[in-house]
XYZ file of C-alpha atoms in Angstrom:
315
model
C -0.032 -0.078 0.094
C 1.102 3.274 -1.071
C 1.675 6.026 1.684
C 0.529 9.080 0.005
C -1.288 12.507 1.214
C -0.919 15.956 0.350
C -4.370 17.642 1.569
C -7.582 16.727 3.582
C -9.987 16.324 0.673
C -8.077 14.821 -2.474
C -9.806 11.567 -4.012
C -9.426 9.015 -0.858
C -7.887 5.519 -1.877
C -6.870 4.287 1.648
C -7.615 5.183 5.081
C -6.840 3.819 9.064
C -10.293 3.308 10.800
C -9.882 3.582 14.511
C -11.092 0.249 16.679
C -11.946 -0.856 19.722
C -11.688 -3.764 22.149
C -15.362 -4.128 23.362
C -14.252 -6.931 25.972
C -11.904 -5.021 27.773
C -12.513 -4.887 31.234
C -9.846 -1.653 31.804
C -11.754 1.067 29.780
C -12.799 3.715 31.597
C -14.869 6.778 30.267
C -12.916 10.210 31.466
C -15.729 12.369 30.720
C -18.396 11.133 33.439
C -18.237 8.307 35.805
C -20.052 5.935 34.084
C -19.711 2.446 34.366
C -20.881 -0.846 34.122
C -23.632 -1.637 31.832
C -24.026 2.142 30.419
C -20.260 2.190 29.655
C -20.268 -1.055 27.777
C -23.577 0.210 25.458
C -21.501 3.311 24.994
C -18.594 1.300 23.860
C -20.424 -0.867 21.473
C -22.378 1.729 20.335
C -18.920 3.350 19.479
C -17.680 0.108 17.659
C -21.034 -0.549 15.334
C -20.900 2.939 14.430
C -17.029 2.419 13.170
C -17.733 -0.694 11.641
C -20.437 1.570 9.736
C -17.943 3.709 8.640
C -15.761 1.397 7.215
C -19.075 -0.350 5.526
C -19.493 3.262 3.988
C -15.457 3.060 2.647
C -15.506 -0.251 1.284
C -18.788 0.522 -0.878
C -16.707 3.509 -2.502
C -13.359 1.283 -3.240
C -11.322 2.565 -0.374
C -8.849 0.225 1.150
C -9.805 -0.097 4.895
C -6.821 -0.516 7.381
C -7.709 -1.348 11.157
C -5.479 -0.937 14.147
C -5.643 -3.845 16.703
C -6.728 -2.670 19.800
C -6.239 -6.009 21.626
C -2.678 -5.044 21.292
C -2.801 -1.993 23.620
C -4.296 -2.862 27.586
C -4.579 0.404 29.481
C -7.339 2.308 31.720
C -7.005 5.255 28.643
C -10.574 6.521 28.188
C -11.019 4.339 24.572
C -7.239 3.069 23.638
C -6.395 3.002 19.907
C -9.677 5.430 19.350
C -8.186 9.271 18.717
C -6.028 7.980 16.115
C -5.492 10.926 14.503
C -4.015 12.643 17.479
C -0.777 10.209 17.601
C -0.742 9.355 13.593
C -0.349 11.111 10.262
C 0.841 11.357 6.825
C 1.758 14.270 5.348
C 3.283 13.590 1.400
C 4.685 10.160 1.786
C 5.875 10.255 5.474
C 3.812 8.195 7.894
C 4.724 10.205 11.011
C 4.051 9.213 14.864
C 3.465 12.205 16.671
C 3.997 12.811 20.380
C 2.294 10.215 22.706
C 2.053 10.879 26.103
C 2.105 8.822 29.228
C -1.073 6.861 28.586
C -0.549 5.907 25.027
C 2.966 5.188 25.182
C 2.329 1.727 23.948
C 0.053 2.661 20.839
C 2.563 2.364 18.293
C 2.296 -1.542 19.038
C -1.188 -2.160 17.375
C 0.037 -0.142 14.299
C 0.750 -2.618 10.901
C 2.486 -0.200 9.311
C 5.905 1.445 8.418
C 6.145 3.842 10.769
C 8.616 6.509 8.599
C 9.264 9.215 11.636
C 8.452 9.093 15.350
C 8.610 12.235 17.498
C 10.140 11.586 20.454
C 8.694 10.887 23.915
C 8.870 12.550 26.989
C 7.533 12.178 30.306
C 3.996 14.479 30.935
C 5.948 16.024 33.813
C 8.428 17.363 31.154
C 5.864 18.855 28.331
C 3.392 20.409 31.353
C 3.485 22.330 33.927
C 0.153 23.085 35.853
C -0.883 21.891 32.636
C 0.761 24.902 30.819
C 2.844 23.456 27.918
C 6.495 23.923 27.936
C 8.987 24.677 25.213
C 11.668 22.845 26.308
C 11.118 19.534 24.225
C 9.253 19.314 21.094
C 5.751 18.038 21.107
C 2.879 18.062 18.806
C -0.168 16.018 18.314
C -1.193 14.977 14.779
C -4.917 16.531 15.479
C -3.524 20.089 15.310
C -2.615 19.869 11.998
C -4.978 20.397 8.946
C -2.571 19.776 5.556
C -3.472 22.079 2.318
C -0.891 21.177 -0.381
C 2.773 23.059 0.491
C 0.984 24.855 3.427
C -0.031 22.713 7.121
C -1.838 25.073 9.964
C -1.068 23.638 13.137
C -1.855 24.893 16.754
C 0.407 25.531 19.210
C -0.446 25.943 23.012
C -1.427 22.919 25.114
C -1.477 20.011 22.707
C 1.772 21.525 20.633
C 4.517 23.954 20.899
C 6.963 25.665 18.714
C 9.710 23.065 19.150
C 7.214 20.283 17.876
C 6.919 22.879 14.690
C 10.477 23.126 14.145
C 11.028 19.229 14.797
C 8.034 18.394 12.074
C 9.858 21.164 9.783
C 13.012 18.977 9.754
C 10.983 15.821 8.947
C 9.329 17.763 5.896
C 11.859 20.054 4.384
C 11.657 23.057 2.975
C 8.937 22.337 0.278
C 6.230 23.376 2.996
C 5.300 26.242 4.756
C 3.958 25.307 8.169
C 2.112 28.392 9.701
C 1.589 28.219 13.539
C -2.260 28.907 14.799
C -2.209 31.209 18.218
C -5.934 31.291 18.870
C -6.973 28.002 19.499
C -6.229 26.306 22.548
C -6.159 22.760 21.404
C -6.407 20.593 18.097
C -7.561 22.673 15.484
C -9.191 20.263 13.432
C -12.176 20.858 16.085
C -12.014 24.115 14.798
C -11.175 24.220 11.525
C -12.576 22.044 8.468
C -11.088 22.207 4.846
C -13.880 20.739 3.207
C -11.911 21.299 -0.561
C -10.128 23.740 -2.168
C -12.744 26.222 -1.672
C -15.113 25.478 1.221
C -13.536 26.171 4.359
C -15.829 25.893 7.600
C -14.721 27.080 11.221
C -15.768 27.584 14.293
C -17.792 30.998 14.709
C -15.971 31.630 18.084
C -12.813 30.957 16.409
C -10.078 34.094 14.785
C -8.885 32.828 12.065
C -7.190 35.985 11.027
C -4.250 33.931 11.189
C -5.256 31.559 8.570
C -7.113 34.081 5.982
C -4.246 35.722 4.447
C -3.432 31.943 3.020
C -6.341 31.143 1.395
C -7.263 34.245 -0.790
C -9.700 32.298 -2.787
C -11.233 30.008 -0.824
C -14.885 30.528 0.918
C -15.245 30.652 4.342
C -18.620 29.640 6.221
C -18.634 30.346 10.213
C -20.383 27.400 12.241
C -22.402 28.702 15.443
C -22.547 26.669 18.412
C -25.974 26.220 19.957
C -26.688 25.083 23.586
C -29.168 22.290 23.076
C -31.190 22.675 26.792
C -29.651 24.212 29.872
C -30.106 21.163 31.161
C -29.968 17.733 28.920
C -30.139 14.311 30.284
C -27.716 12.918 27.839
C -27.584 9.455 29.063
C -29.367 7.244 31.994
C -28.966 8.854 34.974
C -26.352 11.346 33.784
C -26.694 15.282 33.328
C -25.033 17.910 31.876
C -25.537 21.334 31.916
C -22.767 22.381 29.635
C -22.954 20.659 27.000
C -23.298 22.210 23.472
C -24.610 20.972 19.851
C -22.280 22.306 16.890
C -24.699 21.940 13.358
C -22.316 18.783 12.479
C -20.983 20.354 9.432
C -18.183 21.348 11.551
C -15.527 18.692 13.451
C -17.794 15.288 12.059
C -16.402 15.726 8.585
C -13.947 13.777 6.407
C -13.802 13.999 2.664
C -14.241 11.200 0.451
C -13.359 13.026 -2.345
C -13.940 17.286 -2.954
C -17.475 16.508 -4.169
C -18.204 13.817 -1.437
C -17.836 14.208 2.551
C -19.079 11.615 5.399
C -20.760 13.324 8.268
C -21.964 12.324 11.533
C -25.671 12.967 12.812
C -26.071 15.342 9.456
C -29.640 17.053 9.819
C -31.634 17.455 6.647
C -30.462 21.021 6.807
C -26.641 20.125 6.648
C -26.900 17.614 3.893
C -28.977 20.686 1.960
C -25.803 23.021 3.241
C -23.553 20.684 1.323
C -25.903 20.171 -1.990
C -26.124 24.118 -2.737
C -22.253 23.865 -2.541
C -22.345 20.540 -5.048
C -21.236 18.388 -2.132
C -22.874 15.281 -1.887
C -22.898 14.497 2.681
C -23.507 10.767 3.802
C -24.687 10.603 7.087
C -23.856 8.243 9.653
C -26.337 8.148 13.061
C -24.514 8.419 16.583
C -26.157 10.339 18.655
C -23.642 8.873 21.787
C -21.230 11.122 19.682
C -21.334 13.940 22.680
C -20.783 11.328 25.585
C -17.420 10.525 23.410
C -16.545 14.315 22.295
C -14.818 12.796 19.284
C -15.568 12.771 15.737
C -15.057 11.201 12.238
C -11.260 13.060 11.611
C -10.380 12.164 15.063
C -11.223 8.672 14.350
C -9.485 8.042 10.994
C -5.833 8.938 9.290
C -5.667 9.129 5.350
C -3.045 6.904 4.431
C -3.689 7.332 0.463
C -5.298 10.356 -1.254
C -4.796 10.837 -5.355
C -2.891 14.277 -5.691
C 0.590 15.924 -5.874
C 2.580 18.717 -3.631
C 1.141 22.101 -4.620
C -0.505 25.521 -3.522
C -4.031 25.147 -3.773
C -4.776 28.200 -2.761
C -2.316 30.245 -5.236
C -3.956 32.547 -7.453
C -1.217 32.461 -10.465
């Protein structure tokens, strides 16, 4: 299988899709104190959704690679689930990004030849009082959005300047890395490049550091909406701060420039894409807010068509 991907939207040929070992008795949910039958049901529903993603991709003749969660035993919330945080392809490079202490065994679950691996340091060497330091390189894969030879990447809590410098040393001079300082965490939770003409972004986010680099792309702000002041999100569990975004944003992956897969897309979401000549395939997974992640988190594009270029160049 070829490792080859320069953008978030070129035609997809191979993709890694997360997996979960439903019988792992050590799995915990760190968002709520869910245990017993409720947690078991949540894990099974997650497994079913990931399998459905694979079915959609298979029908599109896209090669599917799965990690082996049975090779990773931990109390971490859902091992080998948010694979985008740790693994990514830039050009012909399969990169294992920074891993914290809880995920140091993730490499054993991946049956692929990792070309580059970020050095691993203990959590205490990276964060002090939950503030990331810059003494050692640290960068998580979900910080990155690749747009040809332009790569946007966040700093702050899940990446630092030394991490960006280390990535530059891997990629060389063919790429321009644009640091984004206005996002506290992963960039893929706030910005989504559907194709080279359309970018969706969190309306609460300042995108002034991105705008100068995308002169010929339409940017659409997405508003977050509170579901209810108090909402029962799971049996016997209430959360008064749960938010429901229009799911065009962080739960979408592009199969090609004219096709996306969404979680829980509403009719207005599908119509939005249709107006932009994009077909939206939706998968129902209401438990998404219990896991607090989306399709971009759960997948890694291993091979897409296309070559290295600047998709936003007006010339």
